[in-house]
mmCIF file of C-alpha atoms in Angstrom:
data_model
loop_
_atom_site.group_PDB
_atom_site.id
_atom_site.type_symbol
_atom_site.label_atom_id
_atom_site.label_comp_id
_atom_site.label_asym_id
_atom_site.label_seq_id
_atom_site.Cartn_x
_atom_site.Cartn_y
_atom_site.Cartn_z
ATOM 1 C CA MET A 1 0.072 -0.310 0.110
ATOM 2 C CA ALA A 2 1.536 3.302 -0.998
ATOM 3 C CA GLY A 3 2.240 6.219 1.264
ATOM 4 C CA SER A 4 1.261 3.827 4.365
ATOM 5 C CA VAL A 5 2.223 3.936 7.814
ATOM 6 C CA SER A 6 4.142 0.508 8.611
ATOM 7 C CA GLY A 7 2.465 0.130 12.529
ATOM 8 C CA VAL A 8 -0.263 0.659 15.133
ATOM 9 C CA PHE A 9 -0.099 3.862 17.024
ATOM 10 C CA CYS A 10 -1.156 3.354 20.665
ATOM 11 C CA ASN A 11 -4.535 5.056 21.387
ATOM 12 C CA LYS A 12 -3.789 5.764 24.513
ATOM 13 C CA CYS A 13 -0.169 7.131 24.708
ATOM 14 C CA GLY A 14 0.422 8.039 20.877
ATOM 15 C CA HIS A 15 3.587 5.016 20.639
ATOM 16 C CA LYS A 16 4.106 3.725 16.748
ATOM 17 C CA ASN A 17 4.558 -0.366 17.783
ATOM 18 C CA PRO A 18 5.158 -3.249 15.361
ATOM 19 C CA VAL A 19 2.387 -4.064 12.977
ATOM 20 C CA SER A 20 1.939 -6.991 14.984
ATOM 21 C CA SER A 21 1.723 -6.229 18.367
ATOM 22 C CA ASN A 22 -0.890 -6.724 20.184
ATOM 23 C CA PHE A 23 -0.487 -4.219 23.204
ATOM 24 C CA CYS A 24 1.169 -1.045 22.852
ATOM 25 C CA SER A 25 5.194 -1.563 23.882
ATOM 26 C CA SER A 26 5.784 1.967 25.294
ATOM 27 C CA CYS A 27 2.345 1.214 28.080
ATOM 28 C CA GLY A 28 0.671 -1.555 27.837
ATOM 29 C CA ALA A 29 -3.053 -0.390 26.489
ATOM 30 C CA PRO A 30 -4.772 -3.530 24.388
ATOM 31 C CA LEU A 31 -4.051 -2.108 20.176
ATOM 32 C CA GLU A 32 -7.011 -2.288 18.691
ATOM 33 C CA HIS A 33 -6.181 -3.033 14.276
ATOM 34 C CA ALA A 34 -8.551 -1.867 11.679
ATOM 35 C CA ALA A 35 -8.176 -4.612 8.736
ATOM 36 C CA GLY A 36 -7.386 -2.742 5.146
ATOM 37 C CA GLU A 37 -8.894 0.565 7.563
ATOM 38 C CA ASP A 38 -6.862 3.941 7.031
ATOM 39 C CA THR A 39 -7.499 5.628 10.473
ATOM 40 C CA THR A 40 -6.673 9.075 11.442
ATOM 41 C CA ILE A 41 -5.485 8.837 14.604
ATOM 42 C CA THR A 42 -5.936 11.491 17.897
ATOM 43 C CA LEU A 43 -3.296 11.879 20.162
ATOM 44 C CA ILE A 44 -5.039 12.022 23.813
ATOM 45 C CA PRO A 45 -3.146 14.583 26.693
ATOM 46 C CA ALA A 46 -1.450 11.678 28.975
ATOM 47 C CA ASP A 47 -4.019 10.617 32.207
ATOM 48 C CA THR A 48 -3.165 13.144 34.789
ATOM 49 C CA GLY A 49 -5.889 11.158 37.088
ATOM 50 C CA LEU A 50 -7.934 14.859 37.472
ATOM 51 C CA ASP A 51 -11.995 14.319 36.327
ATOM 52 C CA THR A 52 -11.328 16.724 33.234
ATOM 53 C CA PRO A 53 -9.126 16.313 31.015
ATOM 54 C CA GLU A 54 -8.809 20.051 30.046
ATOM 55 C CA GLU A 55 -7.501 20.585 33.572
ATOM 56 C CA GLU A 56 -3.625 21.695 34.754
ATOM 57 C CA VAL A 57 -1.897 19.407 37.968
ATOM 58 C CA THR A 58 -0.619 22.292 39.485
ATOM 59 C CA VAL A 59 1.369 23.176 42.506
ATOM 60 C CA SER A 60 1.762 25.953 45.626
ATOM 61 C CA ILE A 61 6.017 26.651 45.468
ATOM 62 C CA ASP A 62 5.431 29.573 48.044
ATOM 63 C CA ASP A 63 6.903 27.312 50.531
ATOM 64 C CA LEU A 64 9.344 25.676 49.678
ATOM 65 C CA PRO A 65 13.244 27.457 50.032
ATOM 66 C CA GLU A 66 14.641 29.028 47.368
ATOM 67 C CA GLY A 67 16.258 26.819 44.956
ATOM 68 C CA THR A 68 14.305 24.088 45.715
ATOM 69 C CA GLY A 69 12.894 21.706 43.054
ATOM 70 C CA ILE A 70 9.665 19.119 42.370
ATOM 71 C CA LEU A 71 9.458 16.703 40.195
ATOM 72 C CA LEU A 72 5.027 16.159 39.909
ATOM 73 C CA VAL A 73 3.983 12.701 38.531
ATOM 74 C CA ARG A 74 2.386 13.007 35.246
ATOM 75 C CA ARG A 75 3.039 9.653 33.685
ATOM 76 C CA GLY A 76 2.637 5.953 35.584
ATOM 77 C CA PRO A 77 0.715 4.046 37.778
ATOM 78 C CA ASN A 78 1.103 6.938 40.550
ATOM 79 C CA VAL A 79 -0.170 9.819 39.411
ATOM 80 C CA GLY A 80 -0.267 12.989 41.109
ATOM 81 C CA SER A 81 2.263 12.641 43.150
ATOM 82 C CA ARG A 82 5.173 14.938 44.168
ATOM 83 C CA PHE A 83 8.932 14.541 45.230
ATOM 84 C CA VAL A 84 10.566 17.168 46.173
ATOM 85 C CA LEU A 85 14.398 17.141 45.407
ATOM 86 C CA GLU A 86 15.288 18.064 49.512
ATOM 87 C CA GLY A 87 19.148 16.730 49.782
ATOM 88 C CA GLU A 88 21.916 17.697 48.218
ATOM 89 C CA VAL A 89 21.693 14.025 45.836
ATOM 90 C CA THR A 90 18.533 12.441 44.762
ATOM 91 C CA ARG A 91 18.590 8.574 43.729
ATOM 92 C CA ALA A 92 15.167 8.098 41.708
ATOM 93 C CA GLY A 93 14.744 3.712 40.728
ATOM 94 C CA ARG A 94 13.020 0.473 41.416
ATOM 95 C CA HIS A 95 15.242 0.426 44.136
ATOM 96 C CA PRO A 96 12.965 0.364 47.701
ATOM 97 C CA ASP A 97 15.604 2.282 49.132
ATOM 98 C CA SER A 98 15.545 4.775 46.154
ATOM 99 C CA ASP A 99 14.567 8.883 47.300
ATOM 100 C CA ILE A 100 12.133 8.492 44.452
ATOM 101 C CA PHE A 101 10.430 4.624 44.152
ATOM 102 C CA LEU A 102 9.701 3.959 40.494
ATOM 103 C CA ASP A 103 7.753 0.480 41.270
ATOM 104 C CA ASP A 104 7.858 -0.946 37.877
ATOM 105 C CA ILE A 105 10.499 -3.248 35.947
ATOM 106 C CA THR A 106 11.221 -0.432 32.738
ATOM 107 C CA VAL A 107 13.052 1.271 35.587
ATOM 108 C CA SER A 108 15.789 -0.011 36.738
ATOM 109 C CA ARG A 109 17.234 -0.772 40.448
ATOM 110 C CA ARG A 110 19.293 2.553 40.019
ATOM 111 C CA HIS A 111 18.577 4.575 37.674
ATOM 112 C CA ALA A 112 19.645 8.739 38.473
ATOM 113 C CA GLU A 113 19.939 10.482 40.082
ATOM 114 C CA PHE A 114 19.232 14.519 40.541
ATOM 115 C CA VAL A 115 21.879 17.134 41.987
ATOM 116 C CA ARG A 116 21.963 20.142 43.123
ATOM 117 C CA GLN A 117 24.452 22.263 42.330
ATOM 118 C CA GLY A 118 24.210 26.350 43.071
ATOM 119 C CA SER A 119 20.950 27.736 42.662
ATOM 120 C CA GLY A 120 19.433 24.458 40.582
ATOM 121 C CA TYR A 121 20.057 20.639 39.819
ATOM 122 C CA VAL A 122 21.629 18.863 37.451
ATOM 123 C CA LEU A 123 19.399 14.824 36.229
ATOM 124 C CA ARG A 124 22.499 12.291 35.717
ATOM 125 C CA ASP A 125 21.382 8.294 34.527
ATOM 126 C CA THR A 126 23.482 5.958 36.775
ATOM 127 C CA GLY A 127 23.629 3.717 33.725
ATOM 128 C CA SER A 128 20.069 2.359 33.194
ATOM 129 C CA LEU A 129 19.010 -0.486 30.470
ATOM 130 C CA ASN A 130 16.280 2.087 29.835
ATOM 131 C CA GLY A 131 17.710 5.194 29.398
ATOM 132 C CA THR A 132 16.378 8.444 30.321
ATOM 133 C CA TYR A 133 15.065 11.128 28.834
ATOM 134 C CA VAL A 134 14.577 15.170 29.539
ATOM 135 C CA ASN A 135 12.599 16.460 26.897
ATOM 136 C CA ARG A 136 12.038 13.395 24.697
ATOM 137 C CA GLU A 137 15.715 13.265 24.348
ATOM 138 C CA ARG A 138 17.927 10.660 25.666
ATOM 139 C CA ILE A 139 20.673 11.819 28.480
ATOM 140 C CA GLU A 140 23.397 11.089 30.499
ATOM 141 C CA GLU A 141 23.863 14.625 32.254
ATOM 142 C CA THR A 142 21.420 18.026 31.635
ATOM 143 C CA PRO A 143 20.792 20.473 33.817
ATOM 144 C CA LEU A 144 16.601 20.814 34.469
ATOM 145 C CA GLY A 145 15.206 23.945 34.029
ATOM 146 C CA ASN A 146 11.025 24.806 34.631
ATOM 147 C CA GLY A 147 8.268 22.908 33.274
ATOM 148 C CA ASP A 148 10.993 19.696 31.539
ATOM 149 C CA GLU A 149 9.775 17.015 30.890
ATOM 150 C CA VAL A 150 12.172 14.126 32.699
ATOM 151 C CA GLN A 151 10.750 10.785 32.054
ATOM 152 C CA ILE A 152 12.170 7.119 33.230
ATOM 153 C CA GLY A 153 11.060 3.953 32.403
ATOM 154 C CA LYS A 154 7.220 4.965 32.143
ATOM 155 C CA PHE A 155 6.649 7.556 34.529
ATOM 156 C CA LYS A 156 6.814 11.466 32.998
ATOM 157 C CA LEU A 157 7.157 13.893 35.802
ATOM 158 C CA VAL A 158 7.546 17.217 35.391
ATOM 159 C CA PHE A 159 10.133 19.755 36.708
ATOM 160 C CA VAL A 160 9.615 22.774 38.732
ATOM 161 C CA THR A 161 11.850 24.929 40.758
ATOM 162 C CA ALA A 162 11.099 27.486 43.033
ATOM 163 C CA ALA A 163 13.530 29.758 41.767
ATOM 164 C CA GLY A 164 14.302 33.135 42.543
ATOM 165 C CA GLU A 165 12.501 36.520 42.212
ATOM 166 C CA GLY A 166 14.522 38.643 38.893
#
């Protein structure tokens, strides 16, 4: 079929999967196959866990000390959770002793570290199998900015910082 897309897109997360797939390799959702039909895929924003998809997840950072970072879970089993980056190094992974415990097989036991550097943060992948992504780009180490999307396994988190006024 000339001009056709070779793959099946997930209606839940938009991930492109091989035609023979029955389940999405990214989120595990069942894939719908339309035999012989051309289809239009509408990507729906990630589930925020809120009643209406139009609502935004908000966080009050007024009570946080200047330079403190927060991660908001936007996708994954604990949508809506918030993690405050309080220490000099905050470790994320599947190991139960992790500062940020992300309990899913797509997350390495010791996946990544959020390191405070001056008034900002740097995200460092610690040799994870599936990689660490910032704004959909795989990274080894990168500084984080307000609103950056961090992906660790199937978890998507938004980084927010209580930056100084100025």
